[in-house]
mmCIF file of C-alpha atoms in Angstrom:
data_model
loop_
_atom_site.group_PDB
_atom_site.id
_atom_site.type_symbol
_atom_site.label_atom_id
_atom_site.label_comp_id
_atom_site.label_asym_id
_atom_site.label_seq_id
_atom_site.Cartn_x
_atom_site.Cartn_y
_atom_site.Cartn_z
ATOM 1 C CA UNK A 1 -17.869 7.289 -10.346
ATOM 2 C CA UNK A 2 -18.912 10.708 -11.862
ATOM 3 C CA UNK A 3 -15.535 12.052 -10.150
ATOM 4 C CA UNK A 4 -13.322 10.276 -11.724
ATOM 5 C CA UNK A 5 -12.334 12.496 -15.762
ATOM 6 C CA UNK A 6 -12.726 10.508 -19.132
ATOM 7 C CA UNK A 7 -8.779 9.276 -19.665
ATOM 8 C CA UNK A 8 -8.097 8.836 -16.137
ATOM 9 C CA UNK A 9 -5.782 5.700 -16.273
ATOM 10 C CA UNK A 10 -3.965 4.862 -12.817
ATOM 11 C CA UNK A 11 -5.427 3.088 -9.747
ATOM 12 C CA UNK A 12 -3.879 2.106 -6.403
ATOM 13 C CA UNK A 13 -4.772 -1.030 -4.141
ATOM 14 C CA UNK A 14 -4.799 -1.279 -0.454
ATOM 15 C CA UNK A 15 -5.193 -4.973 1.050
ATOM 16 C CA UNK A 16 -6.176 -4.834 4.375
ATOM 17 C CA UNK A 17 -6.141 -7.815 6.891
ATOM 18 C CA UNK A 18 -3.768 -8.858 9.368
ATOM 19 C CA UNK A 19 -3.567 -12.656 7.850
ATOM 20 C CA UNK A 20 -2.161 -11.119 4.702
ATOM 21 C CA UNK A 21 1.302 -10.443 6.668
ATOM 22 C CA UNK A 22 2.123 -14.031 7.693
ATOM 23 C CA UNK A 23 3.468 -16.604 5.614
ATOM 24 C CA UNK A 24 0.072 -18.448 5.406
ATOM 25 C CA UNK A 25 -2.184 -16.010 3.110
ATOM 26 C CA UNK A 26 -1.190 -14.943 -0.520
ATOM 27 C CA UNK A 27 -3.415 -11.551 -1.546
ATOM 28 C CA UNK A 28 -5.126 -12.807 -4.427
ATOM 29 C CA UNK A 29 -7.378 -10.097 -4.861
ATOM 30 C CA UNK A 30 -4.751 -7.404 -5.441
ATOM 31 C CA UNK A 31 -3.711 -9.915 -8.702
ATOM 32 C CA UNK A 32 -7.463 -10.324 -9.466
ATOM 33 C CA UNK A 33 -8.076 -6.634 -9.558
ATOM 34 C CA UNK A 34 -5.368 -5.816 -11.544
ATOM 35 C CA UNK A 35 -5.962 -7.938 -14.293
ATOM 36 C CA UNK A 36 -9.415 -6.866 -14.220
ATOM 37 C CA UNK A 37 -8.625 -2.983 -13.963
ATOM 38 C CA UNK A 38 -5.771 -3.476 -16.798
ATOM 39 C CA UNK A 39 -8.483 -4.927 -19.680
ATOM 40 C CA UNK A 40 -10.298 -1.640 -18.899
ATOM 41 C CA UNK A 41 -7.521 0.514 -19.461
ATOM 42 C CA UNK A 42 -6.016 1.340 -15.506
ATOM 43 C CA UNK A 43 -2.712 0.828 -14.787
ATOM 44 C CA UNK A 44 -2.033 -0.533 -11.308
ATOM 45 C CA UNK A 45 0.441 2.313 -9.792
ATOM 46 C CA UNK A 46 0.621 0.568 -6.419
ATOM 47 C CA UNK A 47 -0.227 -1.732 -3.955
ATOM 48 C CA UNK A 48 -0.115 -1.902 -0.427
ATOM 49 C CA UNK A 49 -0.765 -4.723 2.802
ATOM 50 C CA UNK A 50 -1.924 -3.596 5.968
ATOM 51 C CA UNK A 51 -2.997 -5.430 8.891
ATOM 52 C CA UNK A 52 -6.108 -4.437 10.785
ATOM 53 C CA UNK A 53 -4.883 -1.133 12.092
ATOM 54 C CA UNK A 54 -6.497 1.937 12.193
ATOM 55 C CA UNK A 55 -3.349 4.113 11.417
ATOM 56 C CA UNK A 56 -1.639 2.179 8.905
ATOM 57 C CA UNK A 57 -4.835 2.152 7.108
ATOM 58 C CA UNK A 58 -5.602 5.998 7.343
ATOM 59 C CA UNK A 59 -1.743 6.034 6.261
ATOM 60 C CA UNK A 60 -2.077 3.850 3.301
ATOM 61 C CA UNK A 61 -5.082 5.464 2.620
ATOM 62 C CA UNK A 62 -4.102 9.182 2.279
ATOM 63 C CA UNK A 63 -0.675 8.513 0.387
ATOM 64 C CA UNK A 64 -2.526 6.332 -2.108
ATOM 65 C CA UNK A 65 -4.771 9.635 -2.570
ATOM 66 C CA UNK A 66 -1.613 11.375 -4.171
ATOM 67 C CA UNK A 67 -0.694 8.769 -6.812
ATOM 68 C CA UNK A 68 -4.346 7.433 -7.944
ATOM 69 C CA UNK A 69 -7.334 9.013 -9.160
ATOM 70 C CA UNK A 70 -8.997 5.275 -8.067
ATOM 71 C CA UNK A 71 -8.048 4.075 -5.252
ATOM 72 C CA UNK A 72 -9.900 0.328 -4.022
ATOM 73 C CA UNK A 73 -9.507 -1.341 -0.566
ATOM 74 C CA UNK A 74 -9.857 -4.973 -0.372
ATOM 75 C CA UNK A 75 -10.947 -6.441 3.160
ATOM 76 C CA UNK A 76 -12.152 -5.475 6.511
ATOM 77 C CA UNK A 77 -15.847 -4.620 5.775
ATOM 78 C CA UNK A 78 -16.885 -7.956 8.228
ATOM 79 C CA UNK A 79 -18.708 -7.240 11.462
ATOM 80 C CA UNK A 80 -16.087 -7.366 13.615
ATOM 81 C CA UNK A 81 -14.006 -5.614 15.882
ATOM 82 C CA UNK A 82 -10.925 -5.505 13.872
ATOM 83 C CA UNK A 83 -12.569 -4.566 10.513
ATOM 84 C CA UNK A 84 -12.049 -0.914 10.406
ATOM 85 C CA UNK A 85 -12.038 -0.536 6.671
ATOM 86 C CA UNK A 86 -15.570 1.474 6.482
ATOM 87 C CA UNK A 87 -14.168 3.777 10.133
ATOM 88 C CA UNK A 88 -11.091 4.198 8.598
ATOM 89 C CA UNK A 89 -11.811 5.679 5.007
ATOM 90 C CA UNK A 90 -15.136 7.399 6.234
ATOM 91 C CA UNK A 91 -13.265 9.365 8.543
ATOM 92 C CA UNK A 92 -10.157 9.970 6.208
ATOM 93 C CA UNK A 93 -13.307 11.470 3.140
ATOM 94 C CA UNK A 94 -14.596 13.467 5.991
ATOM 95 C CA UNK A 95 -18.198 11.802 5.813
ATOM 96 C CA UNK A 96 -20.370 10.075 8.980
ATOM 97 C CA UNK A 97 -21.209 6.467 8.906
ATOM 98 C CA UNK A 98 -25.257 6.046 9.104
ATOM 99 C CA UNK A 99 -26.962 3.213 9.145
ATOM 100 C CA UNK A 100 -29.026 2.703 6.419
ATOM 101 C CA UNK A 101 -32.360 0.804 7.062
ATOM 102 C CA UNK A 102 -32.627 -0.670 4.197
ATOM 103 C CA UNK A 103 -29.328 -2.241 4.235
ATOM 104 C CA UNK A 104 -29.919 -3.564 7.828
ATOM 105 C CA UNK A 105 -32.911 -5.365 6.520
ATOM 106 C CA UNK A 106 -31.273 -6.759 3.735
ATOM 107 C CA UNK A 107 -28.685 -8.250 6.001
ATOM 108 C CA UNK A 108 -32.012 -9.653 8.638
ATOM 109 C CA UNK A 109 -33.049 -11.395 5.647
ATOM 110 C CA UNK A 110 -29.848 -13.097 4.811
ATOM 111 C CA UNK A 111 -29.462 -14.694 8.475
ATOM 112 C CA UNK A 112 -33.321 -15.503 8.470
ATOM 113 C CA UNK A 113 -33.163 -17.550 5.203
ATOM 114 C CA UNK A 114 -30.808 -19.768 6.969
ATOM 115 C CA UNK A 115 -33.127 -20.057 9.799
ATOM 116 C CA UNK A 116 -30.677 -18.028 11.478
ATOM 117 C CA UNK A 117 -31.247 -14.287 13.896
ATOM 118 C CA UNK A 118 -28.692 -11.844 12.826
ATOM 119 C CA UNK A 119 -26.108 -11.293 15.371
ATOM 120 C CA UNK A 120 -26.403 -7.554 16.919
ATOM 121 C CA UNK A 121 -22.479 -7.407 15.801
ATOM 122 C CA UNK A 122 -23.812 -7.301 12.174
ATOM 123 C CA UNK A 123 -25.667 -4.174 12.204
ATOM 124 C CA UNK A 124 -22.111 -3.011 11.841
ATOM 125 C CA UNK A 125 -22.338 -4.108 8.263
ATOM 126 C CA UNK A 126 -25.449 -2.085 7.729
ATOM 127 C CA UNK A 127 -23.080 1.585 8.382
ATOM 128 C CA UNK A 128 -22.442 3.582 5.348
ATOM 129 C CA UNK A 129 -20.559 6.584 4.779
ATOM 130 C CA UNK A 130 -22.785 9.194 4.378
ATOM 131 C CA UNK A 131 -22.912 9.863 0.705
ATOM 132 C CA UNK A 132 -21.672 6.695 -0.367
ATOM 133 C CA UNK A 133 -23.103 4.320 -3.143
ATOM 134 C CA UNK A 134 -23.755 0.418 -2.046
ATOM 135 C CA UNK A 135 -23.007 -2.582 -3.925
ATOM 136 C CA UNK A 136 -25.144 -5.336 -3.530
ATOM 137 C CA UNK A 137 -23.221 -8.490 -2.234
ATOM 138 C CA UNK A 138 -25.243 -11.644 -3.529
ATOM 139 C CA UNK A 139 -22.619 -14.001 -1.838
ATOM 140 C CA UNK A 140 -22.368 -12.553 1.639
ATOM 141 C CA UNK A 141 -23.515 -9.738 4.228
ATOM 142 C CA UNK A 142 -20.613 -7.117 3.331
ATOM 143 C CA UNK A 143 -21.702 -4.661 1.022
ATOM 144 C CA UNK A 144 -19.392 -2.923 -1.194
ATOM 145 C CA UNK A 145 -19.523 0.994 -1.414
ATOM 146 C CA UNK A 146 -18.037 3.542 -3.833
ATOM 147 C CA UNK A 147 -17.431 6.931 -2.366
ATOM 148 C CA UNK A 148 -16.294 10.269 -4.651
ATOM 149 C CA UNK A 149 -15.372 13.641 -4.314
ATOM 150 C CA UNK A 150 -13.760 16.458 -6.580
ATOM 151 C CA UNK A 151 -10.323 14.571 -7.257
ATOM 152 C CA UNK A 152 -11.085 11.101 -6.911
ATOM 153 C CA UNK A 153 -12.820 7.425 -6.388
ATOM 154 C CA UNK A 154 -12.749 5.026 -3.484
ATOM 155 C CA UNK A 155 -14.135 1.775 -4.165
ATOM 156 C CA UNK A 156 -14.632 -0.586 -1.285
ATOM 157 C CA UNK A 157 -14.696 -4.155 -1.739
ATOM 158 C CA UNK A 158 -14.967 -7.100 0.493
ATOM 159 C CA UNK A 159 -12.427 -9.387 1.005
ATOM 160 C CA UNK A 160 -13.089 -13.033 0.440
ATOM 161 C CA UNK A 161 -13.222 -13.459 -3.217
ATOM 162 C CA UNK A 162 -16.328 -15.678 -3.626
ATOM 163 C CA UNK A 163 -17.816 -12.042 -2.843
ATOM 164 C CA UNK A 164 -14.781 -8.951 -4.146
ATOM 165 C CA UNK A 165 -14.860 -11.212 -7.734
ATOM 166 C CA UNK A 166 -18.779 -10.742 -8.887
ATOM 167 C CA UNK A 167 -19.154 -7.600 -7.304
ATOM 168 C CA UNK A 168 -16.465 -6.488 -9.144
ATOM 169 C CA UNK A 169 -17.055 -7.720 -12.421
ATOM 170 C CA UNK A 170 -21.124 -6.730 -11.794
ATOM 171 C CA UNK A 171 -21.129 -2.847 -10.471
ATOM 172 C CA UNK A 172 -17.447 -1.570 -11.227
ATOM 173 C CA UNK A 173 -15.876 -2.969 -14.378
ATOM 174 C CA UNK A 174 -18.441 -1.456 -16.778
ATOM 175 C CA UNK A 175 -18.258 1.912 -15.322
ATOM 176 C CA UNK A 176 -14.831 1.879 -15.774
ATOM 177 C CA UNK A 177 -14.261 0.414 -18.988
ATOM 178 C CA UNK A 178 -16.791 3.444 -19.939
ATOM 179 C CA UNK A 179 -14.669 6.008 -18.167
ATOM 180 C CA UNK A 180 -11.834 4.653 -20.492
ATOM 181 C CA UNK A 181 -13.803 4.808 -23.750
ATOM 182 C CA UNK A 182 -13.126 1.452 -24.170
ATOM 183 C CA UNK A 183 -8.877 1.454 -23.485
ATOM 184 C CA UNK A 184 -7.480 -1.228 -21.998
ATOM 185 C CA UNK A 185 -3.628 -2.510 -21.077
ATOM 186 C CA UNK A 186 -1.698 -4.686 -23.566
ATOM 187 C CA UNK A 187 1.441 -6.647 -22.975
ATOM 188 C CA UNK A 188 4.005 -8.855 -24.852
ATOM 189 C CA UNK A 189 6.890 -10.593 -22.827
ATOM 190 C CA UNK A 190 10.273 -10.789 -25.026
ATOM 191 C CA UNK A 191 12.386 -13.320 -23.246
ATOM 192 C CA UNK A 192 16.445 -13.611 -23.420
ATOM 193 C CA UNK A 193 19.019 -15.984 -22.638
ATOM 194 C CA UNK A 194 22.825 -15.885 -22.052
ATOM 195 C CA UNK A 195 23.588 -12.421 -20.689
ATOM 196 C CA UNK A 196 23.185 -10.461 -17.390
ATOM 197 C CA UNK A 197 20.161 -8.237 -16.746
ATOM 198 C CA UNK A 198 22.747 -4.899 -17.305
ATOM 199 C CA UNK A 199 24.094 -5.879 -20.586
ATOM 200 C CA UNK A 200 20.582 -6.383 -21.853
ATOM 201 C CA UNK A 201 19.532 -3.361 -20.210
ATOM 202 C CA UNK A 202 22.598 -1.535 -22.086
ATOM 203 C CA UNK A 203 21.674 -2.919 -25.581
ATOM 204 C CA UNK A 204 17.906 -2.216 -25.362
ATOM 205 C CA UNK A 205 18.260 1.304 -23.627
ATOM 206 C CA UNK A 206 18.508 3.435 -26.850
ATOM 207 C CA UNK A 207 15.370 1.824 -28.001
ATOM 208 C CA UNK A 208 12.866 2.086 -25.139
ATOM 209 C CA UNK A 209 13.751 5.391 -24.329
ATOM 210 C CA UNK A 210 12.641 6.468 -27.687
ATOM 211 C CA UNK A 211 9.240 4.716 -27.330
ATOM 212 C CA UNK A 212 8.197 6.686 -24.333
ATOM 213 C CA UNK A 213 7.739 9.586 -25.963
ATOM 214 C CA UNK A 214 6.057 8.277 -28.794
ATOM 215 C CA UNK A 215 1.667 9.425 -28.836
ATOM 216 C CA UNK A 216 1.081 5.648 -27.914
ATOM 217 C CA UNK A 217 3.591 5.360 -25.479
ATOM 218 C CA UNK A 218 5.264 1.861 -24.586
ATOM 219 C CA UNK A 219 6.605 0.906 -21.069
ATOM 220 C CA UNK A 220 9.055 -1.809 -20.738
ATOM 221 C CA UNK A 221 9.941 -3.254 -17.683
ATOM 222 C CA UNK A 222 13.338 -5.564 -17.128
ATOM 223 C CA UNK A 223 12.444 -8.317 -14.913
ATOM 224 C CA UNK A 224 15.856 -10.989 -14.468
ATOM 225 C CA UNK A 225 15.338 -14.735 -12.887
ATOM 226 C CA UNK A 226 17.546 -18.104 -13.035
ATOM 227 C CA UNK A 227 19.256 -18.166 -16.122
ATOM 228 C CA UNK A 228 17.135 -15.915 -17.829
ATOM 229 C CA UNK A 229 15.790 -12.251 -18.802
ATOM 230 C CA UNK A 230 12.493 -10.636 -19.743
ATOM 231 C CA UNK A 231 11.857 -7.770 -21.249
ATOM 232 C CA UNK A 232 7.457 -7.144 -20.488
ATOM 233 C CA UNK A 233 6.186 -4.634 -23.160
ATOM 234 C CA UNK A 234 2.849 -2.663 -22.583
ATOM 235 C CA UNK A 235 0.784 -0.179 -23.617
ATOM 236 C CA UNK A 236 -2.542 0.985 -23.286
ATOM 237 C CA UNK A 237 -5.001 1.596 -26.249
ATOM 238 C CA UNK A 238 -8.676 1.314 -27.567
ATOM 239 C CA UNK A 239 -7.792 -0.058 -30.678
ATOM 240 C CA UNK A 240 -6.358 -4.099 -30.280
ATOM 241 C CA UNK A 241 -5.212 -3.786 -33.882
ATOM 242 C CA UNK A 242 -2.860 -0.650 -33.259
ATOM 243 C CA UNK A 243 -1.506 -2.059 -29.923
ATOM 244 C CA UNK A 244 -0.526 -5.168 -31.214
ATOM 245 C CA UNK A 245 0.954 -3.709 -34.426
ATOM 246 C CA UNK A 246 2.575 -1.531 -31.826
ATOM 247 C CA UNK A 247 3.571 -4.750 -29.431
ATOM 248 C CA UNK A 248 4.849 -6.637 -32.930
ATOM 249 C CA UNK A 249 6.973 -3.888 -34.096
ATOM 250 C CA UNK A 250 8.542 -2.747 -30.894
ATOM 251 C CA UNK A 251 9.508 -6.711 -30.456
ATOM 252 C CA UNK A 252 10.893 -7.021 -34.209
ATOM 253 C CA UNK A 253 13.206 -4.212 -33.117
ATOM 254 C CA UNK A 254 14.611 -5.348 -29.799
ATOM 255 C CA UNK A 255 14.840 -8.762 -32.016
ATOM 256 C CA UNK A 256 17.262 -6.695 -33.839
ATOM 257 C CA UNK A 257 19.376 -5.438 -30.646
ATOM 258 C CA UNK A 258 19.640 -8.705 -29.187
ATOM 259 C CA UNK A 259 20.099 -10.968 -31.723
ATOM 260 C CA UNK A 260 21.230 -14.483 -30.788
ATOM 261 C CA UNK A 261 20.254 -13.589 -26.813
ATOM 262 C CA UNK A 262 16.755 -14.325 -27.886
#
């Protein structure tokens, strides 16, 4: 990931499978991952479902680009017809698929342990983006690839999570949590009772817009449900000492605001 500069902080997710639209499949990968990327210091930006289409892929793909130095894709490295995840982002980096021999083998192997001849369809699996580094996928036949250039990262990751999860956690977190000199996201949820989400909003106003300015900046997000309204604190620091002297402070003063309504 030699493209991507010490500091670099923000990362976008694209989800890709059809299955993910219906009412039937949550995207638990996109919640994985962003855990994950926050204790290494990123800050999720975005995320975005597709189905298994080639254009709202490429689409996805090249606005993420714009707003992410790190940019992963979750799904649609399987053998099949419809997974067009490796097509669709070699072809958006500018780079030729090849297959690589060694790959192909790896993937023979796999089907012949279970007593099993690889499908022809799987040699699919085997194509990599010319350039392109592969992750080893100890829990399946999709390998993972990370692919950079001048600006920016593209990580590749397959989607069931038996496979995205130790891949993850084995050939990406480190190298990121290195990138980040050791940063990583901290939060504290303040939660309030008895008042609508604007007249919290009004009270607290004064004092978050003062903290974004400060050289550890703190980002406070508004969230309102049934009856009640939370106020989720973060920031993002190497030291766990300052950011929860930070976190304990900034809460001791929106204490003060609120009063009772806490």
């Amino acid at each position: 990931m030699e493209s991507l500069s010490k500091g670099a902080s923000q990362a976008a997710i694209i989800a890709v499978g059809s299955e993910l639209l219906t009412p039937d499949k949550l995207d638990t990968n996109s919640l994985f991952l962003t855990e994950e990327l926050n204790s290494v210091g990123f800050k999720v930006t975005q995320k975005i479902v597709v189905g298994d289409d080639a254009h709202d892929l490429d689409s996805a793909f090249h606005y993420s680009c714009h707003v992410a130095p790190l940019v992963l894709v979750t799904g649609g490295l399987g053998p099949t017809e419809d997974d067009l995840t490796r097509d669709v982002i070699a072809s958006a980096l500018g780079r030729s698929l090849q297959i690589d021999k060694v790959l192909l083998e790896d993937i023979r192997k796999k089907f012949s342990e279970r007593g099993l001849r690889m499908p022809e369809v799987n040699r699919r699996q085997a194509e990599v983006p010319q350039g392109a580094e592969i992750l080893s996928n100890e829990h399946g036949t999709a390998p993972g690839l990370i692919l950079g250039n001048e600006t920016m990262t593209t990580v590749l990751l397959p989607g069931p999570p038996r496979e995205l999860q130790p891949m993850f956690r084995q050939y990406v977190a480190n190298r990121l949590r290195n990138i980040n000199a050791g940063q990583r996201v901290y939060r504290r949820v303040l939660r309030t009772t008895g008042e609508t989400e604007s007249f919290v909003d009004e009270c607290v106003k004064p004092v978050y817009r003062e903290w974004v300015s400060r050289s550890v900046p703190i980002q406070t997000t508004i969230l309102a449900s049934l009856g009640q309204i939370d106020l989720h604190l973060s920031v993002v620091s190497s030291d766990e000492f300052e950011a929860k002297t930070i976190l304990d402070d900034a809460v001791s003063e929106l204490r003060e605001r609120l009063g009772v309504l806490v």
